[in-house]
PDB file of C-alpha atoms in Angstrom:
ATOM      1  CA  MET L   1      13.150  24.612   8.410  1.00  0.00           C
ATOM      2  CA  LEU L   2      11.230  27.535   7.349  1.00  0.00           C
ATOM      3  CA  THR L   3       9.380  29.560  10.284  1.00  0.00           C
ATOM      4  CA  SER L   4       5.459  29.897  10.389  1.00  0.00           C
ATOM      5  CA  PHE L   5       6.289  33.873   9.077  1.00  0.00           C
ATOM      6  CA  GLN L   6       8.808  32.592   6.442  1.00  0.00           C
ATOM      7  CA  GLN L   7       6.237  30.086   4.947  1.00  0.00           C
ATOM      8  CA  ALA L   8       3.620  32.602   4.835  1.00  0.00           C
ATOM      9  CA  VAL L   9       5.886  35.209   2.870  1.00  0.00           C
ATOM     10  CA  HIS L  10       6.909  32.166   0.747  1.00  0.00           C
ATOM     11  CA  LYS L  11       3.259  31.275  -0.252  1.00  0.00           C
ATOM     12  CA  ALA L  12       2.312  34.672  -0.849  1.00  0.00           C
ATOM     13  CA  TYR L  13       5.428  35.137  -3.200  1.00  0.00           C
ATOM     14  CA  VAL L  14       4.559  32.170  -5.123  1.00  0.00           C
ATOM     15  CA  LYS L  15       0.872  32.960  -5.746  1.00  0.00           C
ATOM     16  CA  THR L  16       2.062  36.239  -7.170  1.00  0.00           C
ATOM     17  CA  VAL L  17       4.709  34.941  -9.429  1.00  0.00           C
ATOM     18  CA  GLU L  18       2.115  31.977 -10.509  1.00  0.00           C
ATOM     19  CA  LYS L  19      -0.438  34.962 -11.614  1.00  0.00           C
ATOM     20  CA  VAL L  20       2.080  36.530 -13.745  1.00  0.00           C
ATOM     21  CA  THR L  21       4.104  33.862 -15.017  1.00  0.00           C
ATOM     22  CA  PRO L  22       2.582  32.171 -18.407  1.00  0.00           C
ATOM     23  CA  THR L  23       1.789  28.377 -18.276  1.00  0.00           C
ATOM     24  CA  LEU L  24       4.785  26.155 -19.568  1.00  0.00           C
ATOM     25  CA  SER L  25       3.857  25.440 -22.953  1.00  0.00           C
ATOM     26  CA  THR L  26       7.164  24.134 -24.162  1.00  0.00           C
ATOM     27  CA  SER L  27       8.394  20.461 -23.171  1.00  0.00           C
ATOM     28  CA  LYS L  28      11.210  20.401 -20.788  1.00  0.00           C
ATOM     29  CA  PHE L  29      10.862  16.792 -19.495  1.00  0.00           C
ATOM     30  CA  LEU L  30      14.486  15.801 -20.697  1.00  0.00           C
ATOM     31  CA  GLU L  31      16.191  18.940 -20.015  1.00  0.00           C
ATOM     32  CA  GLU L  32      14.951  19.944 -16.635  1.00  0.00           C
ATOM     33  CA  GLY L  33      12.544  16.820 -15.348  1.00  0.00           C
ATOM     34  CA  VAL L  34       9.613  19.247 -15.416  1.00  0.00           C
ATOM     35  CA  LEU L  35       6.061  18.829 -17.162  1.00  0.00           C
ATOM     36  CA  THR L  36       3.836  21.043 -18.889  1.00  0.00           C
ATOM     37  CA  PRO L  37      -0.045  20.849 -17.907  1.00  0.00           C
ATOM     38  CA  GLU L  38      -0.848  18.681 -21.082  1.00  0.00           C
ATOM     39  CA  GLU L  39       1.969  16.501 -20.130  1.00  0.00           C
ATOM     40  CA  PHE L  40       0.710  16.079 -16.509  1.00  0.00           C
ATOM     41  CA  VAL L  41      -2.824  15.237 -17.826  1.00  0.00           C
ATOM     42  CA  GLN L  42      -1.051  12.627 -20.300  1.00  0.00           C
ATOM     43  CA  ALA L  43       1.047  10.808 -17.426  1.00  0.00           C
ATOM     44  CA  GLY L  44      -1.827  10.909 -15.205  1.00  0.00           C
ATOM     45  CA  ASP L  45      -3.930   9.194 -18.177  1.00  0.00           C
ATOM     46  CA  LEU L  46      -1.569   6.422 -18.253  1.00  0.00           C
ATOM     47  CA  LEU L  47      -1.463   6.144 -14.129  1.00  0.00           C
ATOM     48  CA  THR L  48      -5.319   5.965 -14.055  1.00  0.00           C
ATOM     49  CA  ASP L  49      -5.205   3.391 -16.926  1.00  0.00           C
ATOM     50  CA  LYS L  50      -2.629   0.977 -15.476  1.00  0.00           C
ATOM     51  CA  CYS L  51      -3.334   1.570 -11.972  1.00  0.00           C
ATOM     52  CA  GLN L  52      -7.269   1.508 -11.313  1.00  0.00           C
ATOM     53  CA  THR L  53      -7.320   2.602  -7.667  1.00  0.00           C
ATOM     54  CA  TRP L  54      -6.238   6.129  -9.109  1.00  0.00           C
ATOM     55  CA  THR L  55      -8.951   8.320 -10.591  1.00  0.00           C
ATOM     56  CA  TRP L  56      -9.245  11.976 -11.943  1.00  0.00           C
ATOM     57  CA  GLU L  57     -11.232  14.263  -9.941  1.00  0.00           C
ATOM     58  CA  SER L  58     -12.706  17.575 -10.682  1.00  0.00           C
ATOM     59  CA  GLY L  59     -12.982  19.048  -7.124  1.00  0.00           C
ATOM     60  CA  ASP L  60     -14.604  22.344  -6.211  1.00  0.00           C
ATOM     61  CA  PRO L  61     -15.515  24.143  -9.783  1.00  0.00           C
ATOM     62  CA  SER L  62     -14.983  27.544  -8.194  1.00  0.00           C
ATOM     63  CA  ARG L  63     -11.108  26.244  -7.611  1.00  0.00           C
ATOM     64  CA  ASN L  64     -10.792  24.846 -10.889  1.00  0.00           C
ATOM     65  CA  VAL L  65      -7.579  26.103 -13.002  1.00  0.00           C
ATOM     66  CA  SER L  66      -8.084  26.969 -16.701  1.00  0.00           C
ATOM     67  CA  TYR L  67      -4.923  25.469 -17.826  1.00  0.00           C
ATOM     68  CA  LEU L  68      -6.212  21.558 -17.000  1.00  0.00           C
ATOM     69  CA  PRO L  69      -9.613  19.810 -18.217  1.00  0.00           C
ATOM     70  CA  LYS L  70     -12.411  20.575 -15.628  1.00  0.00           C
ATOM     71  CA  GLU L  71     -12.756  16.844 -15.240  1.00  0.00           C
ATOM     72  CA  LYS L  72      -9.265  16.457 -14.758  1.00  0.00           C
ATOM     73  CA  GLN L  73      -7.883  19.019 -12.043  1.00  0.00           C
ATOM     74  CA  PHE L  74      -6.212  16.520  -9.916  1.00  0.00           C
ATOM     75  CA  LEU L  75      -5.523  12.692  -9.523  1.00  0.00           C
ATOM     76  CA  LEU L  76      -6.710  10.907  -6.165  1.00  0.00           C
ATOM     77  CA  THR L  77      -6.427   7.519  -4.537  1.00  0.00           C
ATOM     78  CA  ARG L  78      -8.275   6.701  -1.450  1.00  0.00           C
ATOM     79  CA  ASN L  79      -8.351   4.363   1.772  1.00  0.00           C
ATOM     80  CA  VAL L  80      -4.646   3.515   1.097  1.00  0.00           C
ATOM     81  CA  PRO L  81      -3.557   1.280   3.939  1.00  0.00           C
ATOM     82  CA  CYS L  82      -0.574   2.386   6.264  1.00  0.00           C
ATOM     83  CA  TYR L  83       0.104  -0.542   8.423  1.00  0.00           C
ATOM     84  CA  ASN L  84       3.221   0.781  10.673  1.00  0.00           C
ATOM     85  CA  ARG L  85       4.706   4.006  11.913  1.00  0.00           C
ATOM     86  CA  VAL L  86       7.723   5.222  10.464  1.00  0.00           C
ATOM     87  CA  ARG L  87       9.316   4.485  13.887  1.00  0.00           C
ATOM     88  CA  THR L  88       8.763   1.147  13.572  1.00  0.00           C
ATOM     89  CA  LEU L  89      10.970   0.872  10.672  1.00  0.00           C
ATOM     90  CA  GLU L  90      13.733   2.834  12.192  1.00  0.00           C
ATOM     91  CA  ASN L  91      13.415   0.808  15.292  1.00  0.00           C
ATOM     92  CA  GLU L  92      13.667  -2.560  13.394  1.00  0.00           C
ATOM     93  CA  SER L  93      16.715  -1.044  11.254  1.00  0.00           C
ATOM     94  CA  LYS L  94      18.694  -0.114  14.486  1.00  0.00           C
ATOM     95  CA  ALA L  95      17.833  -3.666  15.810  1.00  0.00           C
ATOM     96  CA  ALA L  96      19.168  -5.446  13.065  1.00  0.00           C
ATOM     97  CA  LYS L  97      22.285  -3.438  13.282  1.00  0.00           C
ATOM     98  CA  ALA L  98      22.660  -4.181  16.706  1.00  0.00           C
ATOM     99  CA  GLU L  99      22.368  -7.993  16.178  1.00  0.00           C
ATOM    100  CA  GLU L 100      25.412  -7.692  13.822  1.00  0.00           C
ATOM    101  CA  ILE L 101      28.768  -8.876  14.600  1.00  0.00           C
ATOM    102  CA  LYS L 102      32.107  -7.568  13.342  1.00  0.00           C
ATOM    103  CA  ILE L 103      34.536 -10.063  12.224  1.00  0.00           C
ATOM    104  CA  GLU L 104      38.026  -9.080  11.759  1.00  0.00           C
ATOM    105  CA  ASP L 105      40.041 -10.474   8.886  1.00  0.00           C
ATOM    106  CA  ASP L 106      43.764 -10.030   9.972  1.00  0.00           C
ATOM    107  CA  GLY L 107      43.376  -6.562  11.112  1.00  0.00           C
ATOM    108  CA  GLU L 108      42.843  -5.091   7.787  1.00  0.00           C
ATOM    109  CA  ASP L 109      39.349  -5.737   6.272  1.00  0.00           C
ATOM    110  CA  SER L 110      36.283  -6.735   7.710  1.00  0.00           C
ATOM    111  CA  TRP L 111      32.922  -7.996   7.265  1.00  0.00           C
ATOM    112  CA  VAL L 112      29.791  -8.200   9.191  1.00  0.00           C
ATOM    113  CA  ALA L 113      27.489 -11.421   9.749  1.00  0.00           C
ATOM    114  CA  PRO L 114      24.133 -11.533  11.340  1.00  0.00           C
ATOM    115  CA  GLN L 115      23.932 -12.615  15.073  1.00  0.00           C
ATOM    116  CA  PRO L 116      22.383 -16.213  15.454  1.00  0.00           C
ATOM    117  CA  THR L 117      18.956 -16.566  16.739  1.00  0.00           C
ATOM    118  CA  GLY L 118      16.645 -19.007  17.783  1.00  0.00           C
ATOM    119  CA  ASN L 119      17.511 -21.676  20.393  1.00  0.00           C
ATOM    120  CA  GLN L 120      20.924 -21.216  21.362  1.00  0.00           C
ATOM    121  CA  ASP L 121      21.247 -24.466  23.333  1.00  0.00           C
ATOM    122  CA  VAL L 122      21.479 -26.659  20.347  1.00  0.00           C
ATOM    123  CA  ASP L 123      24.601 -28.625  19.977  1.00  0.00           C
ATOM    124  CA  ASP L 124      27.112 -27.629  17.195  1.00  0.00           C
ATOM    125  CA  ASP L 125      27.933 -31.090  16.199  1.00  0.00           C
ATOM    126  CA  LYS L 126      26.039 -32.697  13.502  1.00  0.00           C
ATOM    127  CA  VAL L 127      23.050 -34.729  14.307  1.00  0.00           C
ATOM    128  CA  ASP L 128      23.591 -38.741  13.652  1.00  0.00           C
ATOM    129  CA  ILE L 129      20.815 -39.923  11.323  1.00  0.00           C
ATOM    130  CA  SER L 130      21.252 -43.395  12.604  1.00  0.00           C
ATOM    131  CA  THR L 131      19.685 -42.469  16.084  1.00  0.00           C
ATOM    132  CA  LEU L 132      16.643 -41.274  14.278  1.00  0.00           C
ATOM    133  CA  LYS L 133      13.420 -43.516  14.820  1.00  0.00           C
ATOM    134  CA  ILE L 134      10.847 -43.838  12.124  1.00  0.00           C
ATOM    135  CA  ASP L 135       7.337 -44.702  13.651  1.00  0.00           C
ATOM    136  CA  ASP L 136       5.946 -47.453  11.749  1.00  0.00           C
ATOM    137  CA  LYS L 137       2.408 -47.181  13.069  1.00  0.00           C
ATOM    138  CA  LYS L 138      -0.043 -46.395  10.558  1.00  0.00           C
ATOM    139  CA  PRO L 139      -2.449 -43.951  11.208  1.00  0.00           C
ATOM    140  CA  ASN L 140      -6.025 -45.000  12.254  1.00  0.00           C
ATOM    141  CA  THR L 141      -8.042 -44.347   8.884  1.00  0.00           C
ATOM    142  CA  THR L 142     -11.207 -45.635   7.696  1.00  0.00           C
ATOM    143  CA  THR L 143     -11.369 -46.588   3.957  1.00  0.00           C
ATOM    144  CA  THR L 144     -14.427 -47.277   1.786  1.00  0.00           C
ATOM    145  CA  THR L 145     -13.792 -49.563  -1.356  1.00  0.00           C
ATOM    146  CA  THR L 146     -16.297 -50.544  -3.736  1.00  0.00           C
ATOM    147  CA  THR L 147     -15.709 -53.783  -5.862  1.00  0.00           C
ATOM    148  CA  LYS L 148     -17.614 -55.237  -8.751  1.00  0.00           C
ATOM    149  CA  PRO L 149     -20.085 -57.907  -7.522  1.00  0.00           C
ATOM    150  CA  THR L 150     -19.609 -61.296  -8.922  1.00  0.00           C
ATOM    151  CA  ASN L 151     -22.725 -63.898  -9.946  1.00  0.00           C
ATOM    152  CA  THR L 152     -23.603 -66.451  -7.360  1.00  0.00           C
ATOM    153  CA  ASN L 153     -26.582 -68.956  -7.144  1.00  0.00           C
ATOM    154  CA  ASN L 154     -28.091 -66.681  -4.415  1.00  0.00           C
ATOM    155  CA  ASP L 155     -30.481 -64.280  -6.264  1.00  0.00           C
ATOM    156  CA  ASP L 156     -31.893 -62.968  -2.971  1.00  0.00           C
ATOM    157  CA  ASP L 157     -28.458 -61.836  -1.847  1.00  0.00           C
ATOM    158  CA  ASP L 158     -27.694 -60.010  -5.253  1.00  0.00           C
ATOM    159  CA  ASP L 159     -31.014 -57.994  -4.974  1.00  0.00           C
ATOM    160  CA  GLU L 160     -30.205 -57.160  -1.077  1.00  0.00           C
ATOM    161  CA  ASP L 161     -26.621 -56.031  -2.583  1.00  0.00           C
ATOM    162  CA  ASP L 162     -28.198 -54.062  -5.096  1.00  0.00           C
ATOM    163  CA  ASP L 163     -30.778 -52.497  -2.824  1.00  0.00           C
ATOM    164  CA  GLY L 164     -27.924 -51.426  -0.576  1.00  0.00           C
ATOM    165  CA  ASP L 165     -25.682 -50.042  -3.289  1.00  0.00           C
ATOM    166  CA  ILE L 166     -28.225 -47.719  -4.703  1.00  0.00           C
ATOM    167  CA  PRO L 167     -30.158 -45.844  -2.245  1.00  0.00           C
ATOM    168  CA  ASP L 168     -33.581 -44.700  -2.886  1.00  0.00           C
ATOM    169  CA  LEU L 169     -33.688 -40.675  -2.659  1.00  0.00           C
ATOM    170  CA  ASP L 170     -37.462 -41.209  -1.079  1.00  0.00           C
ATOM    171  CA  ASP L 171     -36.158 -42.901   1.972  1.00  0.00           C
ATOM    172  CA  PHE L 172     -33.934 -39.557   2.779  1.00  0.00           C
ATOM    173  CA  GLN L 173     -35.051 -37.166   5.335  1.00  0.00           C
ATOM    174  CA  ASP L 174     -34.213 -33.866   6.235  1.00  0.00           C
ATOM    175  CA  ASP L 175     -32.533 -34.821   9.420  1.00  0.00           C
ATOM    176  CA  ASN L 176     -30.528 -37.329   7.517  1.00  0.00           C
ATOM    177  CA  ILE L 177     -28.705 -34.479   5.692  1.00  0.00           C
ATOM    178  CA  ILE L 178     -25.986 -33.177   7.881  1.00  0.00           C
ATOM    179  CA  GLU L 179     -24.105 -29.873   7.065  1.00  0.00           C
ATOM    180  CA  GLU L 180     -20.243 -30.333   7.674  1.00  0.00           C
ATOM    181  CA  GLU L 181     -18.832 -27.322   9.395  1.00  0.00           C
ATOM    182  CA  ASP L 182     -16.287 -25.265   7.201  1.00  0.00           C
ATOM    183  CA  PRO L 183     -13.695 -23.732   9.258  1.00  0.00           C
ATOM    184  CA  ALA L 184     -13.052 -21.063   6.559  1.00  0.00           C
ATOM    185  CA  VAL L 185     -16.454 -19.781   7.289  1.00  0.00           C
ATOM    186  CA  LEU L 186     -16.597 -17.258   9.988  1.00  0.00           C
ATOM    187  CA  SER L 187     -19.484 -17.916  12.391  1.00  0.00           C
ATOM    188  CA  LYS L 188     -22.198 -15.524  13.141  1.00  0.00           C
ATOM    189  CA  ASN L 189     -21.544 -16.620  16.866  1.00  0.00           C
ATOM    190  CA  LYS L 190     -17.793 -15.882  16.729  1.00  0.00           C
ATOM    191  CA  THR L 191     -18.319 -12.279  15.870  1.00  0.00           C
ATOM    192  CA  SER L 192     -20.811  -9.600  17.560  1.00  0.00           C
ATOM    193  CA  THR L 193     -20.834  -6.099  16.837  1.00  0.00           C
ATOM    194  CA  THR L 194     -22.490  -3.560  19.021  1.00  0.00           C
ATOM    195  CA  THR L 195     -23.471   0.227  17.930  1.00  0.00           C
ATOM    196  CA  SER L 196     -23.695   2.935  20.269  1.00  0.00           C
ATOM    197  CA  THR L 197     -25.230   6.371  18.978  1.00  0.00           C
ATOM    198  CA  THR L 198     -24.988   9.875  20.772  1.00  0.00           C
ATOM    199  CA  ASN L 199     -26.346  13.116  19.902  1.00  0.00           C
ATOM    200  CA  ASN L 200     -23.066  14.195  18.979  1.00  0.00           C
ATOM    201  CA  ASN L 201     -21.963  11.270  16.703  1.00  0.00           C
ATOM    202  CA  SER L 202     -22.316   7.681  15.900  1.00  0.00           C
ATOM    203  CA  ASP L 203     -19.315   4.947  16.230  1.00  0.00           C
ATOM    204  CA  SER L 204     -19.515   1.526  15.656  1.00  0.00           C
ATOM    205  CA  LYS L 205     -17.641  -0.626  18.323  1.00  0.00           C
ATOM    206  CA  VAL L 206     -16.574  -4.065  16.857  1.00  0.00           C
ATOM    207  CA  GLU L 207     -15.068  -6.725  19.468  1.00  0.00           C
ATOM    208  CA  ASP L 208     -11.360  -7.345  19.080  1.00  0.00           C
ATOM    209  CA  ASN L 209     -11.945 -11.128  18.093  1.00  0.00           C
ATOM    210  CA  ASP L 210     -13.575  -9.980  14.962  1.00  0.00           C
ATOM    211  CA  ASN L 211     -10.499 -10.995  12.862  1.00  0.00           C
ATOM    212  CA  ILE L 212     -10.511  -7.579  10.916  1.00  0.00           C
ATOM    213  CA  LEU L 213      -7.194  -5.740  10.750  1.00  0.00           C
ATOM    214  CA  ARG L 214      -7.724  -2.131  11.333  1.00  0.00           C
ATOM    215  CA  THR L 215      -5.179   0.321  10.549  1.00  0.00           C
ATOM    216  CA  ARG L 216      -4.733   3.905   9.296  1.00  0.00           C
ATOM    217  CA  THR L 217      -5.548   4.921   5.931  1.00  0.00           C
ATOM    218  CA  TYR L 218      -4.841   7.598   3.497  1.00  0.00           C
ATOM    219  CA  ASP L 219      -6.397   9.722   0.610  1.00  0.00           C
ATOM    220  CA  ILE L 220      -3.409  10.950  -1.773  1.00  0.00           C
ATOM    221  CA  SER L 221      -3.936  13.347  -4.328  1.00  0.00           C
ATOM    222  CA  ILE L 222      -1.626  14.776  -6.697  1.00  0.00           C
ATOM    223  CA  THR L 223      -1.821  18.191  -8.118  1.00  0.00           C
ATOM    224  CA  TYR L 224      -0.010  20.172 -10.702  1.00  0.00           C
ATOM    225  CA  ASP L 225       2.162  22.885  -9.564  1.00  0.00           C
ATOM    226  CA  LYS L 226       2.396  25.755 -11.950  1.00  0.00           C
ATOM    227  CA  TYR L 227       5.185  27.475 -10.287  1.00  0.00           C
ATOM    228  CA  TYR L 228       7.605  24.611  -9.879  1.00  0.00           C
ATOM    229  CA  GLN L 229       6.009  22.801 -13.016  1.00  0.00           C
ATOM    230  CA  THR L 230       5.870  19.245 -11.369  1.00  0.00           C
ATOM    231  CA  PRO L 231       3.335  17.229  -9.396  1.00  0.00           C
ATOM    232  CA  ARG L 232       2.674  17.972  -5.785  1.00  0.00           C
ATOM    233  CA  VAL L 233       1.732  15.282  -3.583  1.00  0.00           C
ATOM    234  CA  TRP L 234      -1.282  15.702  -0.698  1.00  0.00           C
ATOM    235  CA  LEU L 235      -2.265  13.533   2.203  1.00  0.00           C
ATOM    236  CA  PHE L 236      -5.258  13.281   4.228  1.00  0.00           C
ATOM    237  CA  GLY L 237      -5.051  10.337   6.994  1.00  0.00           C
ATOM    238  CA  TYR L 238      -7.549   8.672   9.029  1.00  0.00           C
ATOM    239  CA  ASP L 239      -7.144   6.721  12.197  1.00  0.00           C
ATOM    240  CA  GLU L 240      -8.522   3.003  12.481  1.00  0.00           C
ATOM    241  CA  ASN L 241     -11.852   4.547  13.648  1.00  0.00           C
ATOM    242  CA  ARG L 242     -12.121   6.552  10.434  1.00  0.00           C
ATOM    243  CA  LYS L 243     -11.517   9.845  12.334  1.00  0.00           C
ATOM    244  CA  PRO L 244      -9.316  12.451  10.766  1.00  0.00           C
ATOM    245  CA  LEU L 245      -5.581  12.343  11.677  1.00  0.00           C
ATOM    246  CA  LYS L 246      -4.144  15.451  13.514  1.00  0.00           C
ATOM    247  CA  PRO L 247      -1.164  17.013  12.228  1.00  0.00           C
ATOM    248  CA  GLU L 248       1.195  15.509  14.513  1.00  0.00           C
ATOM    249  CA  GLU L 249      -0.169  12.153  13.865  1.00  0.00           C
ATOM    250  CA  ILE L 250       0.461  12.534  10.102  1.00  0.00           C
ATOM    251  CA  PHE L 251       4.119  13.158  10.848  1.00  0.00           C
ATOM    252  CA  GLU L 252       4.357   9.820  12.515  1.00  0.00           C
ATOM    253  CA  ASP L 253       4.121   8.394   9.028  1.00  0.00           C
ATOM    254  CA  ILE L 254       6.657  10.834   7.250  1.00  0.00           C
ATOM    255  CA  SER L 255       9.928   9.927   7.130  1.00  0.00           C
ATOM    256  CA  GLU L 256      12.392  11.566  10.112  1.00  0.00           C
ATOM    257  CA  ASP L 257      14.478  13.409   7.466  1.00  0.00           C
ATOM    258  CA  HIS L 258      11.356  15.114   5.665  1.00  0.00           C
ATOM    259  CA  ALA L 259       8.933  15.776   8.466  1.00  0.00           C
ATOM    260  CA  HIS L 260       8.126  19.402   9.461  1.00  0.00           C
ATOM    261  CA  LYS L 261      10.973  19.797   6.585  1.00  0.00           C
ATOM    262  CA  THR L 262       9.773  19.039   3.314  1.00  0.00           C
ATOM    263  CA  VAL L 263       6.148  18.079   4.653  1.00  0.00           C
ATOM    264  CA  THR L 264       4.120  20.833   5.948  1.00  0.00           C
ATOM    265  CA  ILE L 265       0.135  21.625   5.921  1.00  0.00           C
ATOM    266  CA  ASP L 266      -1.920  23.797   3.919  1.00  0.00           C
ATOM    267  CA  SER L 267      -5.134  24.082   2.166  1.00  0.00           C
ATOM    268  CA  HIS L 268      -5.737  21.686  -0.680  1.00  0.00           C
ATOM    269  CA  PRO L 269      -5.932  23.863  -4.105  1.00  0.00           C
ATOM    270  CA  HIS L 270      -9.075  22.084  -5.232  1.00  0.00           C
ATOM    271  CA  LEU L 271     -10.824  21.044  -1.920  1.00  0.00           C
ATOM    272  CA  GLY L 272     -10.159  24.028   0.484  1.00  0.00           C
ATOM    273  CA  ILE L 273      -9.567  21.679   3.574  1.00  0.00           C
ATOM    274  CA  SER L 274      -5.924  21.338   4.995  1.00  0.00           C
ATOM    275  CA  PHE L 275      -3.845  18.478   3.992  1.00  0.00           C
ATOM    276  CA  ALA L 276      -0.501  17.703   4.553  1.00  0.00           C
ATOM    277  CA  TYR L 277       1.671  18.160   1.390  1.00  0.00           C
ATOM    278  CA  ILE L 278       5.019  17.126   0.110  1.00  0.00           C
ATOM    279  CA  HIS L 279       6.915  20.382  -1.008  1.00  0.00           C
ATOM    280  CA  PRO L 280       8.123  20.388  -4.601  1.00  0.00           C
ATOM    281  CA  CYS L 281      10.957  22.150  -4.712  1.00  0.00           C
ATOM    282  CA  ARG L 282      13.442  19.498  -5.356  1.00  0.00           C
ATOM    283  CA  HIS L 283      10.926  17.401  -7.373  1.00  0.00           C
ATOM    284  CA  ALA L 284      12.378  18.492 -10.811  1.00  0.00           C
ATOM    285  CA  ALA L 285      15.994  18.007  -9.964  1.00  0.00           C
ATOM    286  CA  VAL L 286      15.298  14.515  -8.675  1.00  0.00           C
ATOM    287  CA  MET L 287      13.194  13.476 -11.794  1.00  0.00           C
ATOM    288  CA  LYS L 288      15.927  15.122 -14.083  1.00  0.00           C
ATOM    289  CA  LYS L 289      18.407  12.522 -12.437  1.00  0.00           C
ATOM    290  CA  LEU L 290      16.048   9.402 -12.814  1.00  0.00           C
ATOM    291  CA  VAL L 291      15.424  10.437 -16.460  1.00  0.00           C
ATOM    292  CA  ASP L 292      19.321  10.778 -17.046  1.00  0.00           C
ATOM    293  CA  ARG L 293      19.730   7.465 -15.401  1.00  0.00           C
ATOM    294  CA  GLN L 294      17.404   5.847 -17.988  1.00  0.00           C
ATOM    295  CA  SER L 295      19.185   7.324 -20.985  1.00  0.00           C
ATOM    296  CA  GLU L 296      22.527   6.033 -19.427  1.00  0.00           C
ATOM    297  CA  ASN L 297      21.029   2.662 -19.404  1.00  0.00           C
ATOM    298  CA  GLY L 298      19.985   2.592 -22.990  1.00  0.00           C
ATOM    299  CA  LYS L 299      16.097   3.201 -22.288  1.00  0.00           C
ATOM    300  CA  GLU L 300      14.363   6.125 -23.863  1.00  0.00           C
ATOM    301  CA  PRO L 301      12.395   8.107 -21.142  1.00  0.00           C
ATOM    302  CA  ARG L 302       8.873   8.476 -21.681  1.00  0.00           C
ATOM    303  CA  VAL L 303       6.853  11.372 -20.444  1.00  0.00           C
ATOM    304  CA  ASP L 304       3.657   9.387 -20.131  1.00  0.00           C
ATOM    305  CA  GLN L 305       5.639   7.287 -17.467  1.00  0.00           C
ATOM    306  CA  TYR L 306       6.540  10.479 -15.556  1.00  0.00           C
ATOM    307  CA  LEU L 307       4.233   9.691 -12.630  1.00  0.00           C
ATOM    308  CA  PHE L 308       5.400   5.972 -11.962  1.00  0.00           C
ATOM    309  CA  LEU L 309       9.062   7.338 -11.803  1.00  0.00           C
ATOM    310  CA  PHE L 310       7.765  10.509  -9.630  1.00  0.00           C
ATOM    311  CA  LEU L 311       5.860   7.977  -7.006  1.00  0.00           C
ATOM    312  CA  LYS L 312       8.862   5.521  -6.732  1.00  0.00           C
ATOM    313  CA  PHE L 313      11.043   8.492  -5.151  1.00  0.00           C
ATOM    314  CA  ILE L 314       7.909   9.786  -3.095  1.00  0.00           C
ATOM    315  CA  SER L 315       7.852   6.527  -1.486  1.00  0.00           C
ATOM    316  CA  VAL L 316      11.200   7.475   0.414  1.00  0.00           C
ATOM    317  CA  VAL L 317       9.232  10.134   2.252  1.00  0.00           C
ATOM    318  CA  ILE L 318       6.159   7.986   2.964  1.00  0.00           C
ATOM    319  CA  PRO L 319       7.692   4.515   3.027  1.00  0.00           C
ATOM    320  CA  THR L 320       4.877   3.023   5.211  1.00  0.00           C
ATOM    321  CA  ILE L 321       1.739   4.111   3.136  1.00  0.00           C
ATOM    322  CA  GLU L 322       1.282   1.357   0.665  1.00  0.00           C
ATOM    323  CA  TYR L 323      -0.007   3.408  -2.655  1.00  0.00           C
ATOM    324  CA  ASP L 324      -0.603   1.887  -5.794  1.00  0.00           C
ATOM    325  CA  PHE L 325       2.030   2.479  -8.809  1.00  0.00           C
ATOM    326  CA  THR L 326       2.258  -1.034 -10.099  1.00  0.00           C
ATOM    327  CA  LEU L 327       3.842  -0.422 -13.526  1.00  0.00           C
ATOM    328  CA  GLU L 328       7.187  -2.007 -12.985  1.00  0.00           C
ATOM    329  CA  PHE L 329      10.663  -0.814 -15.045  1.00  0.00           C
ATOM    330  CA  ASP L 330      14.238  -0.236 -14.539  1.00  0.00           C
ATOM    331  CA  THR L 331      15.536   3.284 -14.309  1.00  0.00           C
TER     332      THR L 331
END
């Protein structure tokens, strides 16, 4: 892990090199797993077309880069849910391992079986079906049937039956119409909200029984990194009350192997505010492996699908942030 001083030195070095290094113009997608700016735009166009939650953004005009279109400076998706902390997943994984039983096979090979859960008092013997009882009682139901009337000699009865079968709409009053309660409709009486306003801020406080799931959310953006010639992912998080997350809170949603190592805090190149970002130093090498795997499996790698492959492996770093990369294909 780099110290703050080392990070500052490296950042200054990268900026200097970017100024003197020409922009990549020849495709090296298959050879090195990198992108030209034109290929980045091409891949971004497919992402925004297939996943409507992603959009192109222009950002601060004073921070625009000349090698990308003004209206396509970076990609952004907003309000991405993050339901759990990474620690929760790690604890569940440890608990699952703790419940495993190791079964030996003659002292040589072994395999693992899950620990039985639930009611352990149930007898292992099979239940005798003959002991089961079936209740023949029928439920109390009310059934209304309509039969075709038959002709009789009593005309008055026929008139009365006809009048009973077809009611006159004029006889209905407003109090005869009963509106049935739909259990699927949320009653106004069940939910109440109170709003408190102070001089510094205004917060909305909703009672705990309002049936609304509150969770952390993230704004995720993807920029083009000229130095590494790959995409770079940026994260800006909000808590359950839409207040910005502190850096240490953001790291709660980063995998333990990457927090404070490949994920650090820096100023967003197009917005000028602090974001967490995933360092792109290994992006090209990983993408090269994924591209080679596609070729080995008889599939022709497509540069416009780059970001879908890219977002798949980025999910290893942020496994609980559920962003959209819905185009499905095998690597």
